[in-house]
Short mmCIF file of C-alpha atoms and ligand atoms in Angstrom, two decimals:
data_model
loop_
_atom_site.label_atom_id
_atom_site.label_comp_id
_atom_site.label_asym_id
_atom_site.label_seq_id
_atom_site.Cartn_x
_atom_site.Cartn_y
_atom_site.Cartn_z
CA ILE A 1 286.85 84.16 225.20
CA ILE A 2 283.75 84.41 223.98
CA LYS A 3 280.90 82.04 224.14
CA ASN A 4 279.78 80.32 221.54
CA SER A 5 275.87 80.97 221.86
CA GLU A 6 277.27 84.39 222.31
CA ILE A 7 279.53 84.81 218.80
CA GLU A 8 275.90 82.88 217.43
CA TYR A 9 273.60 86.20 218.69
CA TYR A 10 276.39 88.45 216.78
CA SER A 11 276.33 87.44 213.81
CA PHE A 12 272.33 86.87 214.42
CA TYR A 13 272.05 89.81 215.11
CA THR A 14 274.61 91.55 212.45
CA GLU A 15 272.82 89.26 209.58
CA ASP A 16 269.54 91.17 210.88
CA LEU A 17 270.12 94.41 210.54
CA LYS A 18 271.47 93.92 207.59
CA GLU A 19 268.46 92.23 206.38
CA LYS A 20 266.74 94.95 207.39
CA LEU A 21 269.30 97.78 205.66
CA GLU A 22 268.95 96.02 202.74
CA ARG A 23 264.84 95.76 202.53
CA LYS A 24 265.10 99.73 203.58
CA ARG A 25 266.93 100.59 200.43
CA TYR A 26 264.85 97.85 198.13
CA ILE A 27 261.84 99.62 199.25
CA ILE A 28 263.27 103.26 198.47
CA GLU A 29 264.95 102.07 195.52
CA ASN A 30 261.71 100.12 194.22
CA LEU A 31 259.02 102.74 195.54
CA ASP A 32 258.07 104.01 191.96
CA GLN A 33 258.22 100.89 190.31
CA ALA A 34 255.99 99.14 192.39
CA ILE A 35 253.62 102.58 192.28
CA SER A 36 253.65 101.90 188.03
CA ASP A 37 253.26 98.15 188.59
CA ASN A 38 250.81 98.25 190.14
CA TYR A 39 251.96 96.31 193.78
CA ILE A 40 250.91 99.59 195.84
CA GLN A 41 247.21 98.62 196.35
CA ALA A 42 244.59 99.90 198.84
CA TYR A 43 242.39 97.99 200.49
CA TYR A 44 239.56 98.93 202.84
CA GLN A 45 237.86 98.46 206.01
CA SER A 46 234.58 99.88 206.54
CA ILE A 47 232.91 102.39 209.00
CA ILE A 48 230.08 101.92 210.29
CA ARG A 49 227.84 103.68 211.56
CA SER A 50 226.48 103.25 215.60
CA SER A 51 223.03 104.36 215.26
CA THR A 52 221.62 101.96 212.05
CA GLY A 53 225.17 99.92 212.47
CA ALA A 54 224.34 100.91 208.42
CA ILE A 55 228.94 101.87 206.87
CA CYS A 56 228.63 104.96 206.26
CA ALA A 57 232.11 105.28 204.89
CA LYS A 58 235.67 102.94 204.17
CA GLU A 59 239.33 104.20 204.97
CA ALA A 60 241.16 103.13 202.72
CA LEU A 61 244.34 101.34 203.38
CA ALA A 62 247.95 101.27 201.64
CA ARG A 63 248.93 97.48 201.48
CA TRP A 64 252.39 96.60 198.40
CA ASN A 65 252.48 93.35 197.31
CA ASP A 66 256.11 92.71 196.35
CA PRO A 67 256.52 89.56 193.68
CA THR A 68 260.15 89.76 194.96
CA LEU A 69 259.50 90.20 199.01
CA GLY A 70 255.96 88.93 198.86
CA MET A 71 253.61 91.31 201.17
CA LEU A 72 254.81 94.07 202.86
CA SER A 73 252.77 95.59 205.97
CA PRO A 74 252.85 99.40 206.28
CA GLY A 75 254.60 99.08 209.57
CA GLU A 76 257.07 98.61 208.04
CA PHE A 77 257.09 101.02 204.66
CA ILE A 78 255.31 103.57 206.10
CA PRO A 79 257.95 104.97 208.31
CA VAL A 80 260.83 104.02 206.16
CA LEU A 81 259.23 106.39 202.70
CA GLU A 82 258.21 109.36 205.69
CA GLU A 83 262.18 109.16 207.07
CA ALA A 84 263.21 108.95 203.15
CA LYS A 85 260.54 111.62 202.12
CA LEU A 86 258.89 109.43 199.79
CA LEU A 87 255.01 109.16 201.66
CA TYR A 88 253.91 111.15 199.78
CA LYS A 89 253.83 109.55 196.37
CA LEU A 90 252.51 106.47 198.36
CA ASP A 91 249.54 109.28 199.71
CA LEU A 92 248.57 110.44 196.70
CA ARG A 93 248.66 107.34 194.59
CA ILE A 94 246.10 105.16 197.41
CA ALA A 95 244.14 108.77 197.19
CA GLU A 96 243.64 108.28 192.85
CA LEU A 97 243.39 104.40 194.10
CA ALA A 98 240.55 105.37 195.94
CA LEU A 99 239.33 107.51 193.72
CA GLN A 100 238.91 104.72 191.04
CA ASP A 101 237.15 102.81 193.10
CA ILE A 102 234.88 105.06 193.38
CA LYS A 103 234.36 105.31 189.56
CA ARG A 104 234.57 101.24 189.94
CA ARG A 105 231.91 101.29 192.33
CA LYS A 106 229.32 103.23 189.99
CA GLU A 107 229.90 101.81 187.22
CA LEU A 108 228.99 98.23 188.34
CA HIS A 109 225.85 99.82 190.47
CA LEU A 110 227.08 99.27 193.87
CA PRO A 111 226.21 101.40 196.87
CA ILE A 112 228.40 104.49 196.82
CA VAL A 113 230.44 104.91 199.52
CA ARG A 114 233.11 108.05 201.15
CA PHE A 115 236.61 106.53 201.47
CA SER A 116 238.98 108.17 203.85
CA VAL A 117 242.85 108.53 203.49
CA ASN A 118 245.70 108.49 205.42
CA ILE A 119 247.90 111.26 205.35
CA SER A 120 251.77 112.09 206.88
CA ARG A 121 251.92 115.24 207.96
CA TYR A 122 256.11 115.63 206.76
CA ASP A 123 254.05 114.87 203.38
CA PHE A 124 252.88 118.81 203.64
CA GLU A 125 256.98 119.49 203.66
CA CYS A 126 256.76 117.54 199.91
CA CYS A 127 254.22 119.06 197.98
CA ASP A 128 251.20 121.31 198.21
CA MET A 129 248.70 118.17 199.42
CA VAL A 130 245.79 120.28 199.37
CA SER A 131 246.01 121.24 195.59
CA GLU A 132 247.95 117.46 194.48
CA ILE A 133 244.44 115.45 195.71
CA SER A 134 242.30 118.78 195.31
CA LYS A 135 243.85 117.45 191.74
CA ARG A 136 242.53 113.66 191.56
CA VAL A 137 239.78 114.21 192.32
CA ARG A 138 238.60 117.20 189.43
CA ASP A 139 239.81 114.89 187.42
CA ALA A 140 237.77 111.80 188.52
CA GLU A 141 235.09 113.90 188.16
CA LEU A 142 234.36 113.28 192.24
CA SER A 143 233.50 115.75 194.22
CA PRO A 144 235.50 116.49 197.69
CA GLU A 145 233.20 114.95 199.59
CA MET A 146 233.62 111.72 199.18
CA LEU A 147 237.03 111.82 200.03
CA ILE A 148 238.45 112.55 203.68
CA ILE A 149 241.55 112.89 205.33
CA GLU A 150 243.01 111.42 207.75
CA ILE A 151 246.30 113.00 209.86
CA THR A 152 247.61 111.05 212.57
CA GLU A 153 247.82 112.94 215.70
CA THR A 154 251.23 115.79 215.26
CA VAL A 155 254.30 115.15 217.23
CA GLN A 156 256.83 118.19 218.11
CA GLY A 157 258.27 119.34 215.46
CA ILE A 158 255.98 120.02 213.30
CA ASP A 159 255.01 123.88 212.41
CA GLN A 160 251.29 124.47 214.46
CA GLU A 161 249.96 127.22 211.88
CA TYR A 162 251.28 125.46 209.20
CA LEU A 163 248.83 122.00 209.87
CA LYS A 164 246.36 124.60 210.70
CA GLU A 165 246.90 126.51 207.75
CA GLN A 166 246.69 123.14 205.49
CA ILE A 167 243.50 121.82 207.46
CA ARG A 168 242.03 124.89 206.79
CA ARG A 169 242.67 124.81 203.08
CA PHE A 170 241.28 121.43 203.34
CA HIS A 171 238.21 122.07 204.58
CA GLU A 172 237.86 125.54 202.01
CA ALA A 173 238.60 122.77 199.39
CA GLY A 174 235.30 121.06 200.23
CA PHE A 175 237.78 117.62 202.23
CA ASN A 176 236.27 116.55 205.60
CA VAL A 177 239.10 116.54 207.89
CA TRP A 178 239.96 113.37 210.58
CA MET A 179 242.28 113.08 213.25
CA ASP A 180 244.05 109.74 213.46
CA ASP A 181 244.85 107.95 216.07
CA PHE A 182 244.12 110.06 219.22
CA GLY A 183 245.25 110.35 222.41
CA THR A 184 248.69 108.40 221.49
CA GLY A 185 250.56 111.98 221.47
CA PHE A 186 251.46 114.20 223.63
CA SER A 187 249.25 117.39 222.49
CA SER A 188 246.42 115.55 222.51
CA LEU A 189 244.37 118.22 224.18
CA ASP A 190 245.71 121.37 222.56
CA VAL A 191 244.90 119.74 219.31
CA LEU A 192 241.26 119.33 220.18
CA GLN A 193 241.65 122.67 221.50
CA ASP A 194 243.60 124.83 218.50
CA PHE A 195 242.63 122.06 215.42
CA ASP A 196 239.57 121.73 213.35
CA PHE A 197 238.90 118.67 212.82
CA ASP A 198 235.51 117.32 212.19
CA LEU A 199 235.96 113.48 213.53
CA ILE A 200 239.07 112.49 216.44
CA LYS A 201 239.35 108.63 215.17
CA LEU A 202 240.20 106.86 219.23
CA ASP A 203 243.23 104.85 218.82
CA MET A 204 242.79 101.55 219.53
CA GLN A 205 244.90 101.34 222.41
CA PHE A 206 242.03 102.96 224.17
CA ILE A 207 239.81 100.75 223.13
CA GLN A 208 241.29 97.24 222.62
CA SER A 209 241.94 98.33 226.79
CA PHE A 210 238.44 98.30 227.33
CA GLY A 211 236.69 96.08 230.52
CA LEU A 212 240.95 95.50 231.47
CA ASN A 213 241.37 98.74 234.22
CA ARG A 214 238.65 100.81 235.51
CA LYS A 215 240.02 104.13 234.86
CA ASN A 216 238.93 103.35 230.76
CA PRO A 217 235.75 103.13 230.60
CA VAL A 218 235.91 106.39 232.47
CA ILE A 219 238.47 108.24 230.30
CA ILE A 220 236.69 106.62 226.74
CA LYS A 221 233.37 108.89 227.86
CA LYS A 222 234.57 111.74 229.28
CA LEU A 223 236.34 112.30 225.49
CA VAL A 224 233.91 110.88 223.96
CA GLU A 225 231.45 113.56 225.50
CA MET A 226 234.45 116.31 225.65
CA ALA A 227 234.56 115.92 221.29
CA TYR A 228 230.66 116.06 220.96
CA GLU A 229 230.52 119.72 223.86
CA LEU A 230 232.88 120.71 221.05
CA GLY A 231 231.34 119.90 217.92
CA ILE A 232 233.43 116.99 216.71
CA ASP A 233 232.46 113.35 215.89
CA THR A 234 234.03 110.77 217.40
CA LEU A 235 235.09 106.79 216.12
CA ALA A 236 236.25 104.00 218.33
CA GLU A 237 239.24 102.58 216.00
CA GLY A 238 240.39 98.62 217.00
CA VAL A 239 236.59 97.69 218.01
CA GLU A 240 236.62 93.83 218.20
CA THR A 241 234.06 92.85 220.80
CA LYS A 242 230.68 92.79 221.69
CA GLU A 243 231.70 94.39 224.70
CA GLN A 244 232.85 97.41 223.27
CA ILE A 245 230.86 98.10 220.32
CA GLN A 246 227.50 97.55 223.35
CA PHE A 247 229.00 100.20 225.87
CA LEU A 248 230.56 102.61 222.32
CA LYS A 249 226.91 102.87 221.69
CA GLU A 250 225.68 103.39 225.35
CA ILE A 251 228.08 106.36 225.26
CA GLY A 252 227.36 108.09 221.60
CA CYS A 253 230.39 107.14 220.12
CA ASP A 254 229.32 108.07 216.51
CA LYS A 255 231.35 105.89 214.51
CA LEU A 256 232.64 102.52 214.99
CA GLN A 257 235.59 100.36 213.02
CA GLY A 258 237.37 97.22 213.56
CA PHE A 259 237.59 93.78 212.66
CA TYR A 260 234.54 93.04 214.28
CA TYR A 261 233.52 94.14 211.45
CA ASP A 262 235.86 93.51 208.78
CA LYS A 263 239.14 93.35 208.71
CA PRO A 264 240.87 95.41 205.70
CA HIS A 265 240.20 93.63 202.65
CA ALA A 266 240.31 94.81 198.18
CA PHE A 267 237.96 95.90 196.03
CA MET A 268 235.41 93.56 194.96
CA SER A 269 237.54 90.59 196.83
CA LYS A 270 234.57 90.97 199.36
CA PRO A 271 231.85 92.70 197.78
CA GLU A 272 229.71 92.45 201.05
CA VAL A 273 230.34 92.83 205.02
CA THR A 274 228.42 90.16 207.07
CA LEU A 275 227.21 90.30 210.44
CA ASP A 276 226.53 86.74 212.08
CA GLY A 277 225.97 86.17 208.34
CA VAL A 278 223.66 88.50 207.47
CA PRO A 279 225.04 92.07 204.91
CA LEU A 280 225.54 94.71 206.67
CA LYS A 281 224.00 97.71 204.17
CA TYR A 282 225.29 100.17 202.94
CA GLU A 283 224.84 104.28 203.56
CA ASP A 284 223.33 105.07 200.03
CA LYS A 285 224.59 108.34 198.89
CA ASN A 286 221.89 108.48 196.02
CA THR A 287 219.23 106.48 197.97
CA GLU A 288 219.53 108.39 201.28
CA PRO A 289 220.70 111.56 202.57
CA PHE A 290 224.13 112.46 202.52
CA GLN A 291 225.11 112.68 206.71
CA THR A 292 228.86 113.16 207.16
P1 C2E B 1 245.72 103.02 210.76
O1 C2E B 1 245.62 104.78 210.30
O2 C2E B 1 245.90 103.85 212.28
O3 C2E B 1 244.72 102.36 210.64
C1 C2E B 1 244.29 101.55 211.51
C2 C2E B 1 245.25 100.23 211.99
O4 C2E B 1 244.39 99.05 212.23
C3 C2E B 1 245.20 99.06 209.91
O5 C2E B 1 246.21 98.12 209.94
C4 C2E B 1 244.35 98.38 210.52
O6 C2E B 1 244.52 96.51 209.76
C5 C2E B 1 244.12 97.79 212.25
N1 C2E B 1 242.75 97.63 212.85
C6 C2E B 1 242.16 97.93 212.07
N2 C2E B 1 241.37 97.11 213.27
C7 C2E B 1 241.48 96.53 214.12
C8 C2E B 1 241.39 95.79 215.15
O7 C2E B 1 240.03 95.36 215.08
N3 C2E B 1 242.42 95.00 215.98
C9 C2E B 1 243.08 95.03 215.28
N4 C2E B 1 244.23 94.84 216.32
N5 C2E B 1 243.58 96.12 214.55
C10 C2E B 1 243.03 96.63 213.96
P2 C2E B 1 247.21 98.57 209.04
O8 C2E B 1 246.49 98.90 207.06
O9 C2E B 1 248.59 97.52 208.92
O10 C2E B 1 248.21 100.22 208.94
C11 C2E B 1 248.41 100.81 209.61
C12 C2E B 1 248.79 102.13 209.94
O11 C2E B 1 249.17 102.11 208.63
C13 C2E B 1 247.57 103.32 209.68
O12 C2E B 1 247.70 103.09 211.12
C14 C2E B 1 248.54 104.15 209.07
O13 C2E B 1 249.09 104.95 210.11
C15 C2E B 1 249.41 103.93 208.28
N6 C2E B 1 249.14 103.16 206.69
C16 C2E B 1 248.41 102.32 206.29
N7 C2E B 1 248.18 102.89 205.44
C17 C2E B 1 248.41 104.31 204.89
C18 C2E B 1 248.78 104.92 203.91
O14 C2E B 1 247.84 105.38 202.71
N8 C2E B 1 249.37 106.30 203.74
C19 C2E B 1 249.34 107.03 205.08
N9 C2E B 1 250.54 108.16 205.38
N10 C2E B 1 249.84 106.11 206.37
C20 C2E B 1 249.41 105.27 206.81
MG1 MG B 2 244.16 105.56 209.25
MG1 MG B 3 243.98 105.05 213.18
MG1 MG B 4 246.10 103.36 214.04
#
């Protein structure tokens, strides 16, 4: 005999699974259309240089604003597209949108700011990302230094030599390459040793545990110091409090990003990022010496 509540639970569970599978199929089948109909958008989140407090870059983050399903989160569509080996299409689209927006900023005489885009290690299995992105930069008549490539820390299963080669090629083509979500995988330290990243983004898990346990600040500090000695820049993701920022500045973390400064926003929906009512200034590539 099955109790009533169990039946309810069972049907709820299968409904849930069915809906999940249907959404999955929808995402896979509608990607191309969503790209051509501009349902895929790039939102931007500011990256702040800790020493000056100025905006030195912005990260482009994908949003899928679907007429049928509403706003889809990257947490849902990224893994689905990744598994379907279609993510490269979205990633190339976000690169195109970011390049377009750099041009629009120029036309509107807004401060020129570099954009970073996320790519997945699986993208390399689908196409020649270095050539595809370089081609788009040329078509936009922009310099590759305007676009930063973020790659998530590798996990097992990818050919390390192959990835190393792709990073080398990105460098050769004039791009900076950043490692995203550093510290969440299992191979952080050999990644530091073997791969030529210009910057590591310390995963927000580290930053958000700040102050919650005794070991955490020691680990963050030592990672920043080690990166510095290796000639690699550091960025702290997910900063939300003054306390985190003060600590990160003290230990010499180069760059900061998080809700404390701004949330990802659509181009022009929020032209000025303000902090305590004061607009943050941009490091303007046209008016200041260009730093990395
Ligand atoms: P990520 O690249 O590590 O991006 C940072 C994520 O953390 C973003 O979530 C951002 O909104 C969120 N975030 C930033 N600051 C804070 C903070 O202070 N507190 C909290 N709680 N969260 C913060 P989002 O936009 O939902 O993106 C999630 C992930 O999806 C990204 O993580 C990235 O791995 C992936 N993703 C997003 N767009 C793309 C894309 O165009 N291509 C690829 N391959 N992956 C993407
Ligand atoms: Mg990222
Ligand atoms: Mg990240
Ligand atoms: Mg992350």
